[in-house]
PDB file of C-alpha atoms in Angstrom:
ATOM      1  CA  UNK A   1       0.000   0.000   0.000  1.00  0.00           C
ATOM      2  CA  UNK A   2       1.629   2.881  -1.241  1.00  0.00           C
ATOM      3  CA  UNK A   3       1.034   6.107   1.064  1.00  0.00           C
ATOM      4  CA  UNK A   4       2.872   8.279  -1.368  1.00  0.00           C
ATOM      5  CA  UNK A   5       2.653   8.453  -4.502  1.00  0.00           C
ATOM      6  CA  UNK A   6       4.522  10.187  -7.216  1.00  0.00           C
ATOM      7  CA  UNK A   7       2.565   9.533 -10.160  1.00  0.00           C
ATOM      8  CA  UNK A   8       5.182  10.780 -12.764  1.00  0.00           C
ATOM      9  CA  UNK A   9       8.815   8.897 -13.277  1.00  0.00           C
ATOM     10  CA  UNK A  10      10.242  11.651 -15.148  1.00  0.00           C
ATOM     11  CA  UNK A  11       9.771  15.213 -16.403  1.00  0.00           C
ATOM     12  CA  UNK A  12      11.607  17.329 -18.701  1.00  0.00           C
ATOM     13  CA  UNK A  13      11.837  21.046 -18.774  1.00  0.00           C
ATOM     14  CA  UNK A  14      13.439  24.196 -20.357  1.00  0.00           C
ATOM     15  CA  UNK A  15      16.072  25.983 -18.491  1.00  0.00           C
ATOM     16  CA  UNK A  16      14.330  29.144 -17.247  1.00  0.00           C
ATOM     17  CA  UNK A  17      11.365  27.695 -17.231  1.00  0.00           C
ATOM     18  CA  UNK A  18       9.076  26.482 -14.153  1.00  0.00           C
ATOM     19  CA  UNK A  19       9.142  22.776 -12.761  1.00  0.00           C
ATOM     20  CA  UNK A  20       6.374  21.476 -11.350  1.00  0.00           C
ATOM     21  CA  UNK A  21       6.745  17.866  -9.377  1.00  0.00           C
ATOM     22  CA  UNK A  22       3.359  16.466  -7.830  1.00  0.00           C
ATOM     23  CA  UNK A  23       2.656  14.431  -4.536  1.00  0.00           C
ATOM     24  CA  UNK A  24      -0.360  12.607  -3.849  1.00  0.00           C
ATOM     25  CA  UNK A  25      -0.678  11.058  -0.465  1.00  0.00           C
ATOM     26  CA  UNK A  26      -3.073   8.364   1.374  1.00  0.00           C
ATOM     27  CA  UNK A  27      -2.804   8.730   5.023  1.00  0.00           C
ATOM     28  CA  UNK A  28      -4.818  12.029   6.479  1.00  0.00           C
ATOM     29  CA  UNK A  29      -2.340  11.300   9.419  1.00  0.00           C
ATOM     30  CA  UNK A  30       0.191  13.007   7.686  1.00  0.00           C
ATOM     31  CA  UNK A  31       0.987  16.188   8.743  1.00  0.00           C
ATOM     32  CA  UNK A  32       4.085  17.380   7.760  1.00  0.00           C
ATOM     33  CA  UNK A  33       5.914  17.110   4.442  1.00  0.00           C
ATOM     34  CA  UNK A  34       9.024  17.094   2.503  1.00  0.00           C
ATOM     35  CA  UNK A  35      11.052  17.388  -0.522  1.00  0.00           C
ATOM     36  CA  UNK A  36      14.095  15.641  -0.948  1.00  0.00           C
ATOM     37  CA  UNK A  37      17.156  15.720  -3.927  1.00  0.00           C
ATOM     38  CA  UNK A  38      19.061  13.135  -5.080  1.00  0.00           C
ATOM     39  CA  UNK A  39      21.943  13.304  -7.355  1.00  0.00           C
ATOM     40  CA  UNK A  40      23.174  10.016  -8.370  1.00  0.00           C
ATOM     41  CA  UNK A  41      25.781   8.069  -6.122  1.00  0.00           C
ATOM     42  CA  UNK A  42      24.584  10.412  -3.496  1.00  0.00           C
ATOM     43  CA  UNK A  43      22.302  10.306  -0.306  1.00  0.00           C
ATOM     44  CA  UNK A  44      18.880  12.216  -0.345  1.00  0.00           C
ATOM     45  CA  UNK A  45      19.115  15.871   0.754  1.00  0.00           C
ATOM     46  CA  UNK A  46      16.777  17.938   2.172  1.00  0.00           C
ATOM     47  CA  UNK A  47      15.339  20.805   0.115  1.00  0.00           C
ATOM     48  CA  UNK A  48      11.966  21.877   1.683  1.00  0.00           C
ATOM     49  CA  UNK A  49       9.334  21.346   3.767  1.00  0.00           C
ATOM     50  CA  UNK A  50       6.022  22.436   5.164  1.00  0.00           C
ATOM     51  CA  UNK A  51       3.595  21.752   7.548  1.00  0.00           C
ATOM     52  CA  UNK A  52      -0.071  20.980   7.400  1.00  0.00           C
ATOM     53  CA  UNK A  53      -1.114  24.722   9.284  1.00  0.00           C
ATOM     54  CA  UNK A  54       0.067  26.080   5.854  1.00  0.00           C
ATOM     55  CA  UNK A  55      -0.701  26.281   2.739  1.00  0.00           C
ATOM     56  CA  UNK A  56       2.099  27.225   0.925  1.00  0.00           C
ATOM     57  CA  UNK A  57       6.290  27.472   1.730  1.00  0.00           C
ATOM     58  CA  UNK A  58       8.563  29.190   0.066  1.00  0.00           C
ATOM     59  CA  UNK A  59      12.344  29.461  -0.098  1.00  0.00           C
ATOM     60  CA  UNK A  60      14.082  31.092  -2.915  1.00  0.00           C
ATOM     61  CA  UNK A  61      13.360  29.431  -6.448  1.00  0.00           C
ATOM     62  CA  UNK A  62      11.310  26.710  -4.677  1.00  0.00           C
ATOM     63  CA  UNK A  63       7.882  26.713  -3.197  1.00  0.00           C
ATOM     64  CA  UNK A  64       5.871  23.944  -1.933  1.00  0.00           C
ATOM     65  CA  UNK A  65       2.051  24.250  -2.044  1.00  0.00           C
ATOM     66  CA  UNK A  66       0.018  22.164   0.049  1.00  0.00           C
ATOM     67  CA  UNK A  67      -4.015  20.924  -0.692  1.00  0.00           C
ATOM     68  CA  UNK A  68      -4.890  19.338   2.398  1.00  0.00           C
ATOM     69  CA  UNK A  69      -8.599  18.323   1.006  1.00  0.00           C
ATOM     70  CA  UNK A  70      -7.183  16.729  -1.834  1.00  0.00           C
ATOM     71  CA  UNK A  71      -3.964  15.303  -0.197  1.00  0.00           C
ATOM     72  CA  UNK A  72      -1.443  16.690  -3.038  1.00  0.00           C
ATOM     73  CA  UNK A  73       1.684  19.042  -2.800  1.00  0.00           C
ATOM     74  CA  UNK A  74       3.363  19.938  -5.320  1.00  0.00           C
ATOM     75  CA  UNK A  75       7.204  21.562  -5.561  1.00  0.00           C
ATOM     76  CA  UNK A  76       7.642  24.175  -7.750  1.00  0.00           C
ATOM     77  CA  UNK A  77      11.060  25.112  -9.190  1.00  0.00           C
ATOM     78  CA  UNK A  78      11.460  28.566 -10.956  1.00  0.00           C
ATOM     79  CA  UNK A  79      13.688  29.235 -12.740  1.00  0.00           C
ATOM     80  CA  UNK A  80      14.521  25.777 -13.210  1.00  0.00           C
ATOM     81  CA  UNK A  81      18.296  25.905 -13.644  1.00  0.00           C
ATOM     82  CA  UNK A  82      20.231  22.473 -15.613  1.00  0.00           C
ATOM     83  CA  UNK A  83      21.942  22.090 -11.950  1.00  0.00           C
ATOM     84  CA  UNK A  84      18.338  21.167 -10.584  1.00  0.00           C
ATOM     85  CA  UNK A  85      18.579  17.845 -12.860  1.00  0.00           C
ATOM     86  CA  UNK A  86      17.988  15.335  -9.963  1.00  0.00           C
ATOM     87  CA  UNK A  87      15.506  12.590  -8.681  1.00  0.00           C
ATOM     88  CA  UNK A  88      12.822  14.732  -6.403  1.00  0.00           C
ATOM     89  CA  UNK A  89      11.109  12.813  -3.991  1.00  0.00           C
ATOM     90  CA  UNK A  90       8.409  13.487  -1.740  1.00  0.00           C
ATOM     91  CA  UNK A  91       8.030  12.376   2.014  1.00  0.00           C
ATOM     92  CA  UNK A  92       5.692  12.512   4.384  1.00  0.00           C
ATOM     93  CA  UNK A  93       5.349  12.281   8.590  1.00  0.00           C
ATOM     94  CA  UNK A  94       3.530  12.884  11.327  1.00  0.00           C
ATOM     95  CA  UNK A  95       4.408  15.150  13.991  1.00  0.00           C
ATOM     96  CA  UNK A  96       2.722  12.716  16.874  1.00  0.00           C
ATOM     97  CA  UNK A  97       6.022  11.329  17.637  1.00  0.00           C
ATOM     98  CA  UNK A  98       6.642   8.215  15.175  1.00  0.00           C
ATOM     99  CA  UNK A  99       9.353   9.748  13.628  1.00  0.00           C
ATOM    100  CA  UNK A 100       8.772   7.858  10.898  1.00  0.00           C
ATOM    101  CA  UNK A 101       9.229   9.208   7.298  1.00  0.00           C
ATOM    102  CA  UNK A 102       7.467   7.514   3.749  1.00  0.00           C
ATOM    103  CA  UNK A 103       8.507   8.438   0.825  1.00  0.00           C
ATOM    104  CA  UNK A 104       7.448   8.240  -2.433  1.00  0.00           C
ATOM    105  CA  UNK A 105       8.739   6.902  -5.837  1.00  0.00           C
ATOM    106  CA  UNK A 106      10.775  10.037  -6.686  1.00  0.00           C
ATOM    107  CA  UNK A 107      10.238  11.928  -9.979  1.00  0.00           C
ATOM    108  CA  UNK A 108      13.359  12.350 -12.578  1.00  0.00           C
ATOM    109  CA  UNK A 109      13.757  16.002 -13.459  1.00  0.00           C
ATOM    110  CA  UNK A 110      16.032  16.640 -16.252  1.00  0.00           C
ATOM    111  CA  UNK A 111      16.333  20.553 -17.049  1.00  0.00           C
ATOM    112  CA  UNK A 112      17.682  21.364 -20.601  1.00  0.00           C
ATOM    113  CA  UNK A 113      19.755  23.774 -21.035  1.00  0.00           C
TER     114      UNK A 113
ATOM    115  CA  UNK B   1      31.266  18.822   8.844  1.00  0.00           C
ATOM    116  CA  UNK B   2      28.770  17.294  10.562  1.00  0.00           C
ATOM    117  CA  UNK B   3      27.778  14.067   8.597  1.00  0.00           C
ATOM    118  CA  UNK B   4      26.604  11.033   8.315  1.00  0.00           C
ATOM    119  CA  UNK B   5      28.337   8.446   6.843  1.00  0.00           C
ATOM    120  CA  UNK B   6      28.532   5.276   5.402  1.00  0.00           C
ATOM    121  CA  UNK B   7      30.806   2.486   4.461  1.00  0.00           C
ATOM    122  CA  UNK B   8      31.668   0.989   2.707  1.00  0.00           C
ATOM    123  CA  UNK B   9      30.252   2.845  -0.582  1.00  0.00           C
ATOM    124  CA  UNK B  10      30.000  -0.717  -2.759  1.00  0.00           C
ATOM    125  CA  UNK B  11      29.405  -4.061  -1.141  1.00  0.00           C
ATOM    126  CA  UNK B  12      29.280  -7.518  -3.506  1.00  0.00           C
ATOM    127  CA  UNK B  13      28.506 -10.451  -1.050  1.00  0.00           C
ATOM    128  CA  UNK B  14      27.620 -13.898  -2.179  1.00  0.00           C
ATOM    129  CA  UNK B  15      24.134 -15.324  -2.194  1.00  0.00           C
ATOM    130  CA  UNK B  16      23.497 -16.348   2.165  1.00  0.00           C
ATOM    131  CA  UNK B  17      27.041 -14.721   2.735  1.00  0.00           C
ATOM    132  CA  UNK B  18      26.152 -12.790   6.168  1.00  0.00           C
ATOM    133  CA  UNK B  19      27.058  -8.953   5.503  1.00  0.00           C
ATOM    134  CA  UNK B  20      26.917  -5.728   7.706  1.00  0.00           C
ATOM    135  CA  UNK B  21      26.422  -2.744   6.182  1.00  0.00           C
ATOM    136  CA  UNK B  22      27.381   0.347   9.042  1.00  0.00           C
ATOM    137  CA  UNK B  23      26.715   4.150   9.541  1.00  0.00           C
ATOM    138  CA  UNK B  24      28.061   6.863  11.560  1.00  0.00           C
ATOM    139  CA  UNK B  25      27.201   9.922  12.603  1.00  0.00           C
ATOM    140  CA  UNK B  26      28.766  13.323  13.838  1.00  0.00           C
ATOM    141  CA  UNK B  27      25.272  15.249  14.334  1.00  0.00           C
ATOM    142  CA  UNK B  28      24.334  13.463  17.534  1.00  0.00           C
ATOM    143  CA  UNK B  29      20.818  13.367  16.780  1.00  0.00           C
ATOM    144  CA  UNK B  30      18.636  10.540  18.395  1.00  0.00           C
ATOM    145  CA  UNK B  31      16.738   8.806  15.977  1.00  0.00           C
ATOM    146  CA  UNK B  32      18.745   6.422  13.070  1.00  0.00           C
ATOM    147  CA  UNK B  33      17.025   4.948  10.210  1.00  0.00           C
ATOM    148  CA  UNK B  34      18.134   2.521   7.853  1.00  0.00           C
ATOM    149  CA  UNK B  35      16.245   2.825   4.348  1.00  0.00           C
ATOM    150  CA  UNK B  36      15.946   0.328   1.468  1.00  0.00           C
ATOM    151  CA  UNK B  37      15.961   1.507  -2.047  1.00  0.00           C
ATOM    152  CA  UNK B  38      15.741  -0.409  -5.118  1.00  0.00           C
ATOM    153  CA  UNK B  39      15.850   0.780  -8.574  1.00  0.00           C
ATOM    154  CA  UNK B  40      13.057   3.033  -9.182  1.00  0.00           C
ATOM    155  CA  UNK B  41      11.045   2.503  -6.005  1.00  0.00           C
ATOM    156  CA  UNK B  42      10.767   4.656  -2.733  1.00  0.00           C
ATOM    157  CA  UNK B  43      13.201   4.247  -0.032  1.00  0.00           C
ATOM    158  CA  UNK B  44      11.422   1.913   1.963  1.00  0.00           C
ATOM    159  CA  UNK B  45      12.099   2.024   5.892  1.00  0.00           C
ATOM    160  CA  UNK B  46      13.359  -0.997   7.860  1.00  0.00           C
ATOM    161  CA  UNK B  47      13.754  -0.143  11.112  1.00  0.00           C
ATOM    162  CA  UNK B  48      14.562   2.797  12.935  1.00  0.00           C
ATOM    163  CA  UNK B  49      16.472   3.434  16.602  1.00  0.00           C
ATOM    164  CA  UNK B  50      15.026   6.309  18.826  1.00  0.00           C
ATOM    165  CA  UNK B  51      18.138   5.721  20.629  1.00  0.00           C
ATOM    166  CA  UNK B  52      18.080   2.428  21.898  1.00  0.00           C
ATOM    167  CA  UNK B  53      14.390   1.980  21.734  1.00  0.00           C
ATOM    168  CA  UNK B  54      14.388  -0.460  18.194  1.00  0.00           C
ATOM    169  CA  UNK B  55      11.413   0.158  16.364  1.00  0.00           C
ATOM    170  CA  UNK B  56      10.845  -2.276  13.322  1.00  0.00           C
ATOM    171  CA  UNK B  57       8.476  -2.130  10.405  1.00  0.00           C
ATOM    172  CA  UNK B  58       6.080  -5.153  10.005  1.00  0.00           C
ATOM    173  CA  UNK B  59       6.719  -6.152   7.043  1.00  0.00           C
ATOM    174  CA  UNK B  60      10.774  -5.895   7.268  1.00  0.00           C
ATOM    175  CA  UNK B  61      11.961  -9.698   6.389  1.00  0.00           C
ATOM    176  CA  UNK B  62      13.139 -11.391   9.657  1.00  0.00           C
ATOM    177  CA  UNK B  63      16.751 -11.586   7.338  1.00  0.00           C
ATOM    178  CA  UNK B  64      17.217  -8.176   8.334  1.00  0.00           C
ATOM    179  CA  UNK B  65      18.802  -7.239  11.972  1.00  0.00           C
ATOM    180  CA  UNK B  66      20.152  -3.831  13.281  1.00  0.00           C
ATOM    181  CA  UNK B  67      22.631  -2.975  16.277  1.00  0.00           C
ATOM    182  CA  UNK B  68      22.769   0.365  17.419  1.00  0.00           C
ATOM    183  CA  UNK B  69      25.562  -0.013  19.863  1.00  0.00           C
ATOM    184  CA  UNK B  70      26.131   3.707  20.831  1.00  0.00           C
ATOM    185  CA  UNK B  71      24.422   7.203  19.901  1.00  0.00           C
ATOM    186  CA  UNK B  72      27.222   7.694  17.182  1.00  0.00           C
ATOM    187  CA  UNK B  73      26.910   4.174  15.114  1.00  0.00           C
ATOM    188  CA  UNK B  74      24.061   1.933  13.915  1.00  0.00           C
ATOM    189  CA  UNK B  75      24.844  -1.540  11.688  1.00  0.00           C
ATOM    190  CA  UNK B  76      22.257  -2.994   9.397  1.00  0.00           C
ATOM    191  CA  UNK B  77      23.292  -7.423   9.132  1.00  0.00           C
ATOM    192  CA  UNK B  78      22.098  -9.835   6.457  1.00  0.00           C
ATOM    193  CA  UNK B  79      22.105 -13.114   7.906  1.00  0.00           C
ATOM    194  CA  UNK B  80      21.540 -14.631   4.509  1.00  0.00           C
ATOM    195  CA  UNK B  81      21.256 -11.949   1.753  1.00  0.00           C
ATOM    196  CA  UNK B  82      19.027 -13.546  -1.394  1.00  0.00           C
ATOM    197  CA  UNK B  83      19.306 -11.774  -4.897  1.00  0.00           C
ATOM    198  CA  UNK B  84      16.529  -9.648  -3.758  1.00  0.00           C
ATOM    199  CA  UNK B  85      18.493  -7.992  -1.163  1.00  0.00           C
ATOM    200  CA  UNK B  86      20.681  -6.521  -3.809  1.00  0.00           C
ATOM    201  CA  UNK B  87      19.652  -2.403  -3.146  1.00  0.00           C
ATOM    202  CA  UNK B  88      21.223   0.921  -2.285  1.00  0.00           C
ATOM    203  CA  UNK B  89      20.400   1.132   1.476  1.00  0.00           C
ATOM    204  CA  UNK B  90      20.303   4.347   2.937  1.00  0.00           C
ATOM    205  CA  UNK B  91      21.046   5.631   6.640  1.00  0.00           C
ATOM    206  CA  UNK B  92      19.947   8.377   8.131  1.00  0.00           C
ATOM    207  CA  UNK B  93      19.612  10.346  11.277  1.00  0.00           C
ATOM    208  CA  UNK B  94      17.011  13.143  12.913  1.00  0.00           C
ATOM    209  CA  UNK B  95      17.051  14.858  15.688  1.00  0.00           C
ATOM    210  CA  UNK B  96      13.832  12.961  16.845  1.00  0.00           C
ATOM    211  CA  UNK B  97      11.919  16.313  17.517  1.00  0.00           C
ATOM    212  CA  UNK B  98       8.243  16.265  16.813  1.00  0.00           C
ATOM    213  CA  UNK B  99       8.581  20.072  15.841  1.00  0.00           C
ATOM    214  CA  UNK B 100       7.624  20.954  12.378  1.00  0.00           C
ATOM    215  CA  UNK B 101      11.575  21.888  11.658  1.00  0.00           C
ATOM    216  CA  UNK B 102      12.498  18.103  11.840  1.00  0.00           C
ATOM    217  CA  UNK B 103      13.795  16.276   8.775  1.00  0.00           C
ATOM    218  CA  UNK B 104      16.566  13.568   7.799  1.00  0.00           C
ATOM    219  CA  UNK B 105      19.704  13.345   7.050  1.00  0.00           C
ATOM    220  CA  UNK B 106      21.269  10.799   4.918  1.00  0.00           C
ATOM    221  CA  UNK B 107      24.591   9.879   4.392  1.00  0.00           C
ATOM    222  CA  UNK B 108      25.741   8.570   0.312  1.00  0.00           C
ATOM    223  CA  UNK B 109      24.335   4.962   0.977  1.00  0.00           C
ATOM    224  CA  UNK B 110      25.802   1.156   0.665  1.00  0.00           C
ATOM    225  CA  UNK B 111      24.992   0.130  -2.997  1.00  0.00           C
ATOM    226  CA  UNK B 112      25.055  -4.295  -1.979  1.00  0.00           C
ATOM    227  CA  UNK B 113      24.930  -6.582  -4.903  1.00  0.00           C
ATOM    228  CA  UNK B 114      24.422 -10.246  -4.243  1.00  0.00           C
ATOM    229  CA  UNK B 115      26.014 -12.335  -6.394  1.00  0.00           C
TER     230      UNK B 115
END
């Protein structure tokens, strides 16, 4: 049972151009949420985050938007640069005290220069 | 820097060779997690440490065992890896907050092939 769900593998985009990478999630549990980079042969790293009091986060070319009724956040990346060429993936956690973190499938951005 | 790291980078083992796969950490944050990720699936969690308190998913194969013999290190063991084991496996670490400012960090991952 996946909890979160990136629904698209891969997306390409224009340098200068705005990338959008969606989340859907499962559990209405969830409370706080995510984004994570990964280049290849490298560990995850954080990139933003936001909680479920908000609707919206922003910090410098990325934002994350949150739609509680409809469980989806979505990272937006503007302008997307060739360096932002990664795997995004989404997590998501509770802030009850599990300290537990799912993740999702990850999305392949490639930005063309 | 603080880090967290992991080693070795590249581990071959042979098919129900035991292996341990082990992490470190500088941050001295609480909570350790050890994450499995095969190609083009989510990291999926194993088992995490709130400091010595072991906390293991259900549905983590009884093949997989985790020591976490101090705050600074945490070992993920094998007993008998199958070729399905073969997977980048991830550690990381949080602070183990329940603040809204919490998140991970990973260090570069084990990639294990089975042979």
């Amino acid at each position: 049972d996946q909890q979160v769900k990136q629904n698209s593998p891969s997306l390409s985009v224009q340098e200068g151009r705005i990338s959008i990478l969606n989340c859907d999630y499962t559990n209405s549990m969830f409370d706080y949420f995510l984004w994570y980079k990964k280049y290849p042969a490298e560990g995850p790293t954080f990139l933003i985050s936001i909680s479920s009091i908000k609707d919206k986060n922003e910090d410098g070319r990325f934002t994350v938007f949150l739609n509680k009724s409809a469980k989806h956040l979505s990272l937006h990346i503007v302008p997307s640069q060739p360096g932002d060429s990664a795997v995004y993936f989404c997590a998501a956690s509770t802030t009850s005290g599990t300290y537990k973190y799912i993740f999702g499938t990850g999305t392949r951005l490639k930005v063309l220069a | 820097d603080a880090m967290v790291i992991q080693n070795p980078r590249y581990q071959v083992t042979q098919f129900g060779k035991p292996v341990t796969l082990s992490c470190s950490q500088t941050l001295n944050h609480n909570v350790m997690y050890w994450y499995q990720q095969k190609s083009s699936q989510a990291p999926k969690l194993l088992f995490h440490y709130y400091d010595k308190d072991f906390n293991n998913e259900a549905d983590t194969p009884d093949n997989f065992q985790s020591r976490r013999p101090n705050t600074s290190f945490c070992f993920l063991d094998i007993r008998s890896p199958g070729l399905g084991d073969a997977a980048m496996y991830l550690c990381a670490t949080s602070r183990g907050g329940t603040g809204m400012n919490e998140k991970l960090f990973f260090g570069s991952g084990t990639q294990l092939s089975v042979l």
